[in-house]
CSV table of C-alpha atoms in Angstrom, one decimal:
chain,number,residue,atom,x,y,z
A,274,UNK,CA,109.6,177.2,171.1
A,275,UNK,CA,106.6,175.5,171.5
A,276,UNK,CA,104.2,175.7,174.5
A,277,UNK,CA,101.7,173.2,175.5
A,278,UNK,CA,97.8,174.3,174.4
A,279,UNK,CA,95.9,176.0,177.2
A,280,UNK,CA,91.8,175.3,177.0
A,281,UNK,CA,90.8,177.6,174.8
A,282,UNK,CA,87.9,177.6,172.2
A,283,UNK,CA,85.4,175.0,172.4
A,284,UNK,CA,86.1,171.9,170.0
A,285,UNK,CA,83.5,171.7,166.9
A,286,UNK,CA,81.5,168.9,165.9
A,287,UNK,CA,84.6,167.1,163.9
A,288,UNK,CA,85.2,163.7,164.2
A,289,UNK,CA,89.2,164.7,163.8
A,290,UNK,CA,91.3,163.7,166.6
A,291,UNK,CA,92.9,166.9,166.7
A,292,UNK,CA,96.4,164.6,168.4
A,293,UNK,CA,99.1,167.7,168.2
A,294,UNK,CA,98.4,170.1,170.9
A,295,UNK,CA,100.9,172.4,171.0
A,296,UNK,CA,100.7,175.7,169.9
A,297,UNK,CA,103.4,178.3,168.6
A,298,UNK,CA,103.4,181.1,170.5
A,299,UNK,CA,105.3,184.8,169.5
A,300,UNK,CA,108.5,184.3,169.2
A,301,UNK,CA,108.5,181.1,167.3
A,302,UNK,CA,108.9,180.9,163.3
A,303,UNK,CA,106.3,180.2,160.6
A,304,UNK,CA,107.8,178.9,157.3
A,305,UNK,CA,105.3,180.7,154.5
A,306,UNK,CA,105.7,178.1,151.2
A,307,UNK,CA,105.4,180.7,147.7
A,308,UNK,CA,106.1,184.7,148.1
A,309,UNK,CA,103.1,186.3,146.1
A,310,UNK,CA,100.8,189.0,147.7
A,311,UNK,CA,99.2,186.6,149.5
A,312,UNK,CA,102.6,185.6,151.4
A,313,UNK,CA,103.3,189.2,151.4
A,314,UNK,CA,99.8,190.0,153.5
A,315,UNK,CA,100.7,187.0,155.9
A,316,UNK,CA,103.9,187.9,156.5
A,317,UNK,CA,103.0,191.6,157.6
A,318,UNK,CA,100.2,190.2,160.0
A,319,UNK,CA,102.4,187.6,161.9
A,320,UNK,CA,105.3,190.1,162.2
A,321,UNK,CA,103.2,192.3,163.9
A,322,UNK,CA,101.7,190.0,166.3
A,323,UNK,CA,105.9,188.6,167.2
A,324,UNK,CA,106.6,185.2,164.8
A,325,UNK,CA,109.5,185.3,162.7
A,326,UNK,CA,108.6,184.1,158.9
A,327,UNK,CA,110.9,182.4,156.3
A,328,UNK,CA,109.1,182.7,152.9
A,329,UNK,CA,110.4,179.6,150.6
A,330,UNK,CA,110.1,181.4,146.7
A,331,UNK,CA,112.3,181.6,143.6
A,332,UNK,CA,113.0,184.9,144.2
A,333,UNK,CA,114.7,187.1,146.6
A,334,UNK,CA,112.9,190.1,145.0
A,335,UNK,CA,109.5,188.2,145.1
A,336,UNK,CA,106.6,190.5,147.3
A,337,UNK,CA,106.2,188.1,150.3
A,338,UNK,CA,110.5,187.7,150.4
A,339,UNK,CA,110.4,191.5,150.7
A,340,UNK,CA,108.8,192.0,153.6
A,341,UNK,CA,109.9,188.3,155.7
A,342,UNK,CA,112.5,187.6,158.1
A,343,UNK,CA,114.5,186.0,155.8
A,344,UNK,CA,113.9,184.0,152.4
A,345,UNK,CA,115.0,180.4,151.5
A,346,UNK,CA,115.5,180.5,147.6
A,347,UNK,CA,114.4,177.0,145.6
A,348,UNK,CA,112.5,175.0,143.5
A,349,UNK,CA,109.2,173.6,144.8
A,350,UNK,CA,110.5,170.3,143.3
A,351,UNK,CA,113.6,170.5,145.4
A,352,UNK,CA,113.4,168.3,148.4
A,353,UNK,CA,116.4,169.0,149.2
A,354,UNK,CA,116.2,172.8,150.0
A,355,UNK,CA,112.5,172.1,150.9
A,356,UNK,CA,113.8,170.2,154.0
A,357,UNK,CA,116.6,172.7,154.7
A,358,UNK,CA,113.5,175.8,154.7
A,359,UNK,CA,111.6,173.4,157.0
A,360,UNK,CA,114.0,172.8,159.4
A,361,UNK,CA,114.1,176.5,160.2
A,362,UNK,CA,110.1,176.5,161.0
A,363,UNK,CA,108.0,175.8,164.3
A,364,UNK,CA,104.5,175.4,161.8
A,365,UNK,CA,104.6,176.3,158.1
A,366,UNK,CA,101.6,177.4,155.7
A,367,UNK,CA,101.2,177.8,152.1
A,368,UNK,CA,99.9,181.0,149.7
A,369,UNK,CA,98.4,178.9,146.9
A,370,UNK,CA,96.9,176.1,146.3
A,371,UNK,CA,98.7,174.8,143.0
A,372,UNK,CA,101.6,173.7,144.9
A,373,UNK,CA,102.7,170.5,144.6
A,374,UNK,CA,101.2,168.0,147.5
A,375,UNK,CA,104.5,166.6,147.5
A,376,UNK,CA,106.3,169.6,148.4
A,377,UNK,CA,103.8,170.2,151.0
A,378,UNK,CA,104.7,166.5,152.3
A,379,UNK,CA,108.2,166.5,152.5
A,380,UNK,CA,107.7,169.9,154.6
A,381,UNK,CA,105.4,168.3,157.1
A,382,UNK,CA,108.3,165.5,157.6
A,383,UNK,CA,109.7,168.6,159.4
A,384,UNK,CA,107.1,170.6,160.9
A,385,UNK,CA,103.4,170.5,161.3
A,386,UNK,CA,102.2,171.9,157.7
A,387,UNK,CA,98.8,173.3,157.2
A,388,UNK,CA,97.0,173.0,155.3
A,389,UNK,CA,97.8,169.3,154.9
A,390,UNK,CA,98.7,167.8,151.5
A,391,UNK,CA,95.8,165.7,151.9
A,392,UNK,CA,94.1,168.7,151.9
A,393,UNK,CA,96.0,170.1,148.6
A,394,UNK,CA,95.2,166.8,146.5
A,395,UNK,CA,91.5,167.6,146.9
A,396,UNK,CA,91.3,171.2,146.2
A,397,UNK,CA,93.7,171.0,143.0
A,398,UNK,CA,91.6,168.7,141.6
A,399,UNK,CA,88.0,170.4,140.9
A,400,UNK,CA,86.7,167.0,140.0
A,401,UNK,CA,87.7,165.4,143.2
A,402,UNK,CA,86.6,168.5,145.1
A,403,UNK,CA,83.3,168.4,143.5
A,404,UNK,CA,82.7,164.5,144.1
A,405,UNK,CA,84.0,165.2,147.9
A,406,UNK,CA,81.2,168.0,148.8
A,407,UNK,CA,78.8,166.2,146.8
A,408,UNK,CA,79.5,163.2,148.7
A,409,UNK,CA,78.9,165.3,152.3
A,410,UNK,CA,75.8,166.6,151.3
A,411,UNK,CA,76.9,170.3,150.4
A,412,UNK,CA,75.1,172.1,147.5
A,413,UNK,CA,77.4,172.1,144.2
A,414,UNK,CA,76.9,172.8,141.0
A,415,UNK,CA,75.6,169.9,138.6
A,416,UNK,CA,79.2,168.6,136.7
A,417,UNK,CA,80.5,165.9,134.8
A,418,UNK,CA,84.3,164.4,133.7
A,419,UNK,CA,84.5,165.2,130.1
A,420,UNK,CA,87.3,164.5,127.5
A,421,UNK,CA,85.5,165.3,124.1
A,422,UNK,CA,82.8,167.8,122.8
A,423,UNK,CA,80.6,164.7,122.8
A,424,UNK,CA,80.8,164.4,126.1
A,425,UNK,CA,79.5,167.8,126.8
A,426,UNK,CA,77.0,167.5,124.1
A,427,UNK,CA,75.8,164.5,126.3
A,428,UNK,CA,76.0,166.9,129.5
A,429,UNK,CA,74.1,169.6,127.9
A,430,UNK,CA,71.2,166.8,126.9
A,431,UNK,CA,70.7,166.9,130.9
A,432,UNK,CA,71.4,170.4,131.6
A,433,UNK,CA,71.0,172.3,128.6
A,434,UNK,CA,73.2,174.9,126.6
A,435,UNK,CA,75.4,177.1,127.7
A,436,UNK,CA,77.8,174.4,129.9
A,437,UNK,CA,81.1,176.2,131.1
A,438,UNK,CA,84.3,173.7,130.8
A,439,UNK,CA,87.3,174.0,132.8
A,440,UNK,CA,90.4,172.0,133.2
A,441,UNK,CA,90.2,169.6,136.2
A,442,UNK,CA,93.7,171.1,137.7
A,443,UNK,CA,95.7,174.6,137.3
A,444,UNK,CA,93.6,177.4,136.4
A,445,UNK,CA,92.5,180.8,138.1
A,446,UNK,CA,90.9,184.0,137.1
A,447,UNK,CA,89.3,182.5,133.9
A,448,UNK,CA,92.3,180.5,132.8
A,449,UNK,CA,91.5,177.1,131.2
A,450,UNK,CA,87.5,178.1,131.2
A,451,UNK,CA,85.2,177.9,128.6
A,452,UNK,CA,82.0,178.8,128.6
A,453,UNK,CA,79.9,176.9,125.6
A,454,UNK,CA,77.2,177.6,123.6
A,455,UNK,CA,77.0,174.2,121.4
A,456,UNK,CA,78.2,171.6,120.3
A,457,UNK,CA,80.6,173.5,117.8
A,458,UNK,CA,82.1,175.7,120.0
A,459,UNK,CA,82.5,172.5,122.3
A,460,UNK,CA,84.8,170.9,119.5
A,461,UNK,CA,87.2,174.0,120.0
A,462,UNK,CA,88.3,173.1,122.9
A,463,UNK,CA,92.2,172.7,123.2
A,464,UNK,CA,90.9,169.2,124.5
A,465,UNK,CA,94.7,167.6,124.0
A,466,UNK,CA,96.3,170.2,126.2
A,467,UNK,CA,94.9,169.2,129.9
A,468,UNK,CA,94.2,164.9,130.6
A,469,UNK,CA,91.4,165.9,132.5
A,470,UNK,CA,88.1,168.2,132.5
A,471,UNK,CA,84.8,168.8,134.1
A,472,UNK,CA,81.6,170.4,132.7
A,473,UNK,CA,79.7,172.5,134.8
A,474,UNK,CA,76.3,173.7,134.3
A,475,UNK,CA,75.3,177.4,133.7
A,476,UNK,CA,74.0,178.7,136.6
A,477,UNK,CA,71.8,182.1,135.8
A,478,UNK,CA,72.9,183.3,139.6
A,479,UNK,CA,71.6,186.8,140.9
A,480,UNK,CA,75.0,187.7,142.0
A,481,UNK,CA,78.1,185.6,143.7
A,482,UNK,CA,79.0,185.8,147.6
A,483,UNK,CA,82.2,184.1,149.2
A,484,UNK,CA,82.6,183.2,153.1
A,485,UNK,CA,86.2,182.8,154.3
A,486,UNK,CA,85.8,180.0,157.5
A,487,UNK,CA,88.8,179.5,160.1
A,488,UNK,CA,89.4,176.5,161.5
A,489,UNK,CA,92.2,176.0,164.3
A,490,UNK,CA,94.2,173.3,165.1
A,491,UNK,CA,92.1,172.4,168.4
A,492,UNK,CA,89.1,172.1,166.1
A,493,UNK,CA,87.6,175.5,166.3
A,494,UNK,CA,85.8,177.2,163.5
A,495,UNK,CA,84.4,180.5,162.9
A,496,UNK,CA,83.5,182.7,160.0
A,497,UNK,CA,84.1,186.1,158.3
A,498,UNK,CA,80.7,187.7,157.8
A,499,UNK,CA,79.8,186.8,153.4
A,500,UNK,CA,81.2,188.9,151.3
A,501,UNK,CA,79.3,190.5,148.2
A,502,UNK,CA,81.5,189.9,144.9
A,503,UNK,CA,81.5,191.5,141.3
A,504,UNK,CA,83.7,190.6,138.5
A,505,UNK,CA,85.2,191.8,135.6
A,506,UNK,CA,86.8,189.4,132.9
A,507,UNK,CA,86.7,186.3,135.2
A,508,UNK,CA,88.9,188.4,137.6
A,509,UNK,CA,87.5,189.6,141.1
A,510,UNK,CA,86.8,193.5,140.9
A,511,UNK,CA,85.1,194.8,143.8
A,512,UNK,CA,84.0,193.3,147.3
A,513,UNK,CA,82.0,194.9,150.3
A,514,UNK,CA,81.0,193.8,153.6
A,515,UNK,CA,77.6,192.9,154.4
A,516,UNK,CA,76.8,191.8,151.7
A,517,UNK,CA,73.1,191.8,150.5
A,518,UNK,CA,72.5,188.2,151.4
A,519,UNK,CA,69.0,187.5,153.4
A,520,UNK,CA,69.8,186.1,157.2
A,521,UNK,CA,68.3,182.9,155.9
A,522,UNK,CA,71.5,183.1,153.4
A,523,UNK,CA,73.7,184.5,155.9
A,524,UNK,CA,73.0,181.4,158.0
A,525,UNK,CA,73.3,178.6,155.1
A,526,UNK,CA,76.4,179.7,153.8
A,527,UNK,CA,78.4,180.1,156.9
A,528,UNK,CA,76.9,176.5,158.3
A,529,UNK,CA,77.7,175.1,154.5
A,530,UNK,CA,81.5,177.0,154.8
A,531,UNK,CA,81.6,175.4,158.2
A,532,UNK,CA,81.0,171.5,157.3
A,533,UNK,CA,83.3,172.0,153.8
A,534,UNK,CA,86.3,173.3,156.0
A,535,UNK,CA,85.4,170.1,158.5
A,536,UNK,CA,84.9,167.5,155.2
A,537,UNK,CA,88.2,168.2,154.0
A,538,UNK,CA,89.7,168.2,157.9
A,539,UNK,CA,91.1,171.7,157.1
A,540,UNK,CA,93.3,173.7,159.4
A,541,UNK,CA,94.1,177.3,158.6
A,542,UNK,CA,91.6,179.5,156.0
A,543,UNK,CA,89.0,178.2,153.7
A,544,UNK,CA,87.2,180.5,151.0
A,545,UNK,CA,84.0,179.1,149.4
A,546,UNK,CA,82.8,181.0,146.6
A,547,UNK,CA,78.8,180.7,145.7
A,548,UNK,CA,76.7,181.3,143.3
A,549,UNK,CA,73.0,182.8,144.8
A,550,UNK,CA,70.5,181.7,142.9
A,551,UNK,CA,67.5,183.5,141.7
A,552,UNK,CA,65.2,181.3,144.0
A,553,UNK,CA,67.7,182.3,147.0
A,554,UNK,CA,69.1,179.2,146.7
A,555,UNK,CA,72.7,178.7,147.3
A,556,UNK,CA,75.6,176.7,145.2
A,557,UNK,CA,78.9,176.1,146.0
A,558,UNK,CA,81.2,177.5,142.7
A,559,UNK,CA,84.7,176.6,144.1
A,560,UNK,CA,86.6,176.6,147.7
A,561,UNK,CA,90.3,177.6,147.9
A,562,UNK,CA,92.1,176.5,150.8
A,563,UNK,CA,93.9,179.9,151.9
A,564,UNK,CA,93.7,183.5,152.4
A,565,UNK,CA,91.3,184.8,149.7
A,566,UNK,CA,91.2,188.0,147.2
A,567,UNK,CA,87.2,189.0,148.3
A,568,UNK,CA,88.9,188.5,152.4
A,569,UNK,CA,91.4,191.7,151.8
A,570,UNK,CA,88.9,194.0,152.9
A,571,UNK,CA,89.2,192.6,156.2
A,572,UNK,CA,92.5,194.3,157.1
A,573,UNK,CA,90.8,197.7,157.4
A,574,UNK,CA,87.1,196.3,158.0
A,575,UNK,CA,87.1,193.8,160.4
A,576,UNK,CA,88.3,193.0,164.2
A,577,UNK,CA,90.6,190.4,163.3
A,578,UNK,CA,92.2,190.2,159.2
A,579,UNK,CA,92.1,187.0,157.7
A,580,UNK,CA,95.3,186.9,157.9
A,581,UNK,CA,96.1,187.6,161.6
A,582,UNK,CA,92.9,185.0,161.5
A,583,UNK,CA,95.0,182.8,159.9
A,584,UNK,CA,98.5,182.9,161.6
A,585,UNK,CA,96.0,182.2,165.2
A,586,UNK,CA,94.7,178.8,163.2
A,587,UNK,CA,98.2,177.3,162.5
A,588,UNK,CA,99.3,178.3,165.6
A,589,UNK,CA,96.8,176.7,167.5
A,590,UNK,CA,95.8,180.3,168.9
A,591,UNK,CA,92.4,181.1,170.1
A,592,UNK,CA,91.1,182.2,167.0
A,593,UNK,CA,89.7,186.2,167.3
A,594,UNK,CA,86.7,188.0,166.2
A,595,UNK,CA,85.7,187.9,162.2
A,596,UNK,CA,83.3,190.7,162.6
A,597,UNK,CA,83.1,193.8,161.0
A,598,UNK,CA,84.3,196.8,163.0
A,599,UNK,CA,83.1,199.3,161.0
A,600,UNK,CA,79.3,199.5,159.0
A,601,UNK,CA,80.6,198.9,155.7
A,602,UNK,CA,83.7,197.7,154.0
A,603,UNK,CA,85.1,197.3,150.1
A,604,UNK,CA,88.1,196.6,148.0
A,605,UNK,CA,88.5,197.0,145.0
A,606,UNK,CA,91.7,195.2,142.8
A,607,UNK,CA,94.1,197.7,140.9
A,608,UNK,CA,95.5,195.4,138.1
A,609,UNK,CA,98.6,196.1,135.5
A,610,UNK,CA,96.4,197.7,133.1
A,611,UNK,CA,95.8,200.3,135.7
A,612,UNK,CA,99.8,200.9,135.4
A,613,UNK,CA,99.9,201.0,131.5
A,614,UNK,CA,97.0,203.5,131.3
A,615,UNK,CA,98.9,206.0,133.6
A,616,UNK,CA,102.3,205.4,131.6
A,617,UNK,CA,104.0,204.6,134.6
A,618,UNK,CA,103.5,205.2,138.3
A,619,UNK,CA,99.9,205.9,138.8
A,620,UNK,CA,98.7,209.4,140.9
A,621,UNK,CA,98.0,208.4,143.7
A,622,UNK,CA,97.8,211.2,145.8
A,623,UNK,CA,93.8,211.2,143.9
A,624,UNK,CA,93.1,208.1,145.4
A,625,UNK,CA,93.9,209.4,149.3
A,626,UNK,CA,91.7,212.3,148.5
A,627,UNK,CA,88.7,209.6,149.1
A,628,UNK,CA,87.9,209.6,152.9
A,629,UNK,CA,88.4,205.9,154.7
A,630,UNK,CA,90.6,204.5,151.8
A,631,UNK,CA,93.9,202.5,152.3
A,632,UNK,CA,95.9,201.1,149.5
A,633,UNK,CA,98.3,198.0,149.8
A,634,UNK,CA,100.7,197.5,147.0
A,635,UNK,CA,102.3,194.4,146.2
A,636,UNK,CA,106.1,195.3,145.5
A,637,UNK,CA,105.6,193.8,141.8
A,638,UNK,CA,108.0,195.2,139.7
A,639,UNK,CA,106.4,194.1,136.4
A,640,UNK,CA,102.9,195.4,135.6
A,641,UNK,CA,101.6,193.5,132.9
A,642,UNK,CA,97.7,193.3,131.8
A,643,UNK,CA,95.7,191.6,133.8
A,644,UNK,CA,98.4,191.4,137.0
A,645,UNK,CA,97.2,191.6,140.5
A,646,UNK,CA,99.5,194.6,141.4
A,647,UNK,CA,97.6,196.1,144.6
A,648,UNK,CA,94.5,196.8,145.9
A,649,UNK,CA,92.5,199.9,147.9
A,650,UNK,CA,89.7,199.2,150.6
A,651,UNK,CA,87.7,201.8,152.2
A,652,UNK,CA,85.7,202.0,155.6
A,653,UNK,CA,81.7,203.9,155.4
A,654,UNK,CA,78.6,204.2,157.0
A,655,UNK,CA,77.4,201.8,154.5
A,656,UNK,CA,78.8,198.5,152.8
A,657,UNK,CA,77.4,201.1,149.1
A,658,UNK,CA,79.3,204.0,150.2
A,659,UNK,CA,82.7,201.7,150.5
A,660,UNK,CA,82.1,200.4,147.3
A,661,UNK,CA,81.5,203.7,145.9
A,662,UNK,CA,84.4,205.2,147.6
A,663,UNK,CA,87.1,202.5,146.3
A,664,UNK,CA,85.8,202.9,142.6
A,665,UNK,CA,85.5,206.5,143.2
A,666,UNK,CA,89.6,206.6,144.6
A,667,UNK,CA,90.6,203.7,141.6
A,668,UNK,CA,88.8,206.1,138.8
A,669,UNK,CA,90.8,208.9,140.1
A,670,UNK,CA,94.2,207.0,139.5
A,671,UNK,CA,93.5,206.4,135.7
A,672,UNK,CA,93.9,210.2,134.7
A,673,UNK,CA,96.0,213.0,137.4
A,674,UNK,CA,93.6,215.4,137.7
A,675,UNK,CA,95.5,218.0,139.3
C-alpha cells in the first residue's frame, strides 16, 4: 500500500537520518493504539481524507471504536493481540502518552510506530523529560527528584515556599499534584504511593500559552499559531486563537516548540504547554507527545486540524497549513458535572442559538464529575468574541431556558 516519498517539504535542521521514506497514501490503514476522544478526533479526520483506521482499546463501545473502521479488543500488556492489531496497519499512532513503551515496541516490530517508544519513555517520565530539555538548552522550570518532605524543604531553601510536587510518572489534570506551602503540608504527601517525584518551583506566571508543533517523517516541522489557556481545578477550561502573546513571544515559543519536537526526534504532534512570565519571559510547564485538549479549536479555526495535521506527519504527507482561517477561535470543555447539573441530557438546542459554535461529543456513556465528555468551539471577528461565545453557548446548557 505504500508509495515511495515524492520531494516534498524541505528537511529541518535535525541531525535524524530520516531512513524510511515511504509514505502511506489514502487507501492504506492507520492502527490508532487507545480509543478515547482523542482517538475518536483522529479517526474522524483520516476517514475523511481515505485511510482505514483500526483503534486497538478494551472496549468495543469505547468513543474512538465507535467511529473506526474496525476495533481490535485487548489488553495493552497483551503482545499477543498487540501484534495481531499491528499486522492489520501500514503506520500506527497512539492517543496518550501513559501507554506502555513496550506495547508501543512490540507494535513497531510490525509497522512503523509514531511516536516512537523512545519517544514515550521520555515524556512519561517528567523527570527525564525535564533533564532532557534542560540538557538542550530549552527554558524549564527550576526542579528537583524528591522522595521526602525534607527534600522539598531543602528545594524550597533555593526557591522558596510555595514548591508544587508531582509524581514523576501517571498523572493528568491535577492528579498526583501538590502544591506546598511548608514544610508540614510537605510531610502529607502520600510519599509511599509513587517511587519517584519531582519538585517544581512556583512560578507567579501572567497567564499559560501552549504551541502544538508537527513534525513529519521527512523531517518537516511546522506550528499551530500559540494558543491562550485558562483553567479551572487543574483542568483546561477555555482556549482561543491568537492568543495575547507579543511577536517576540510568538517567535520564542514556536522556535523553542520546534527544537523540543527535534530533541526528542519526534514524529507526529507535540504540545508544549508554558508558563509566561511576568517579565515576558517564557518556561516550559510540560510537553505531551500527541494531539492536545487547547489544539481542538483547530477543527473549526484553522486550515488544517491538528488532527488531519497529524495523520499527514505519520504518513509522511506534506504537512498543510496551521493557520488560522478565521480572526478568532475558542473552545471551551463541557465536563460530567455539566450532565449532572441538567439531570440528564443537557439542552442543547441553547447552545446552537450562539452564532459560529459547533459542539463535538465524545459518545461517553458515563458522565461522572470531572469527565471530559465534549467540547464546543466557536468562530468570531475576534479571538474575545469566540471566547465569549463558547462560555456564552456552555452557560446556556446548565439551565433550559425556553
Amino acid at each position: 500500500m505504500s508509495q515511495q516519498a515524492s520531494e516534498g517539504d524541505a528537511p529541518s535542521t535535525s541531525n535524524t537520518r530520516f531512513e524510511d521514506t515511504n509514505i502511506v497514501l489514502p487507501g492504506g490503514t492507520i492502527g490508532m493504539v487507545g480509543g478515547g476522544q482523542l482517538g475518536r478526533m483522529f479517526a474522524i479526520a483520516a476517514m475523511q481524507m481515505g485511510y482505514d483506521v483500526v483503534v486497538y482499546c478494551d472496549s468495543a463501545d469505547a468513543p474512538g471504536a465507535q467511529v473506526a473502521t474496525r476495533c481490535v479488543i485487548g489488553d495493552l500488556n497483551d503482545h499477543q493481540q498487540l501484534t495481531a492489531f499491528a499486522e492489520q496497519c501500514d503506520v500506527i499512532s497512539l492517543e496518550f502518552e501513559n501507554i506502555p513503551a513496550q506495547a508501543i515496541a512490540c507494535c513497531g516490530q510490525q509497522a512503523p510506530t509514531f511516536p516512537s517508544h523512545h519517544v514515550l519513555a521520555t515524556a512519561q517520565d517528567r523527570l527525564i523529560e525535564k533533564q532532557t530539555f534542560r540538557d538542550a538548552g530549552l527554558a524549564v522550570t527550576p526542579f528537583l527528584q524528591v522522595s521526602s518532605a525534607a527534600d522539598v524543604a531543602a528545594f524550597a531553601e533555593r526557591h522558596a515556599w510555595p514548591v508544587i510536587v508531582k509524581t514523576a510518572r501517571s498523572g493528568y489534570d491535577g492528579k498526583g499534584q501538590y502544591r506546598l506551602q511548608d514544610a508540614e503540608q510537605a510531610a502529607q504527601v502520600p510519599w509511599a504511593e509513587h517511587d519517584a517525584w519531582i519538585a517544581e518551583q512556583f512560578i507567579p506566571f501572567q497567564r499559560e500559552a501552549s504551541v502544538v508543533v508537527a513534525r513529519s517523517r521527512n523531517g518537516s516541522v511546522r506550528c499551530f499559531p500559540p494558543f491562550e489557556n485558562e483553567h479551572h481545578n487543574h483542568i483546561l477550561d477555555v482556549s482561543f486563537c491568537p492568543s495575547t502573546l507579543t511577536q517576540s513571544q510568538i517567535a520564542n515559543a514556536t522556535e523553542m516548540a520546534s527544537k523540543a519536537a527535534e530533541v526528542l526526534d519526534l514524529v507526529g504532534l507535540l504540545c508544549v504547554e508554558f508558563f509566561v512570565q511576568e517579565d515576558g519571559r517564557l518556561l516550559i510547564n510540560e510537553v505531551a507527545p500527541r494531539p492536545h485538549n487547547s489544539g481542538h479549536l483547530t477543527i473549526e479555526g484553522n486550515h488544517t486540524s491538528q488532527f488531519q495535521q497529524h495523520v499527514r506527519a505519520i504518513c509522511g504527507l506534506p504537512l498543510g497549513d496551521p493557520n488560522l482561517r478565521c480572526s478568532g477561535a475558542a473552545m471551551a470543555n463541557l465536563l460530567g458535572d455539566l450532565w449532572q447539573a441538567a439531570g440528564g441530557n443537557p439542552p442543547w438546542n441553547q447552545a446552537f442559538s450562539v452564532p459560529n459554535v459547533s459542539l463535538h461529543l465524545y459518545g461517553k456513556r458515563d458522565a461522572k464529575e470531572g469527565r471530559k465528555m465534549g467540547h464546543l468551539t466557536a468562530t468570531a471577528d475576534s479571538p474575545e468574541q469566540a471566547a465569549q461565545n463558547v462560555r456564552d453557548a456552555r452557560q446556556r446548557l446548565s439551565c433550559d431556558s425556553k
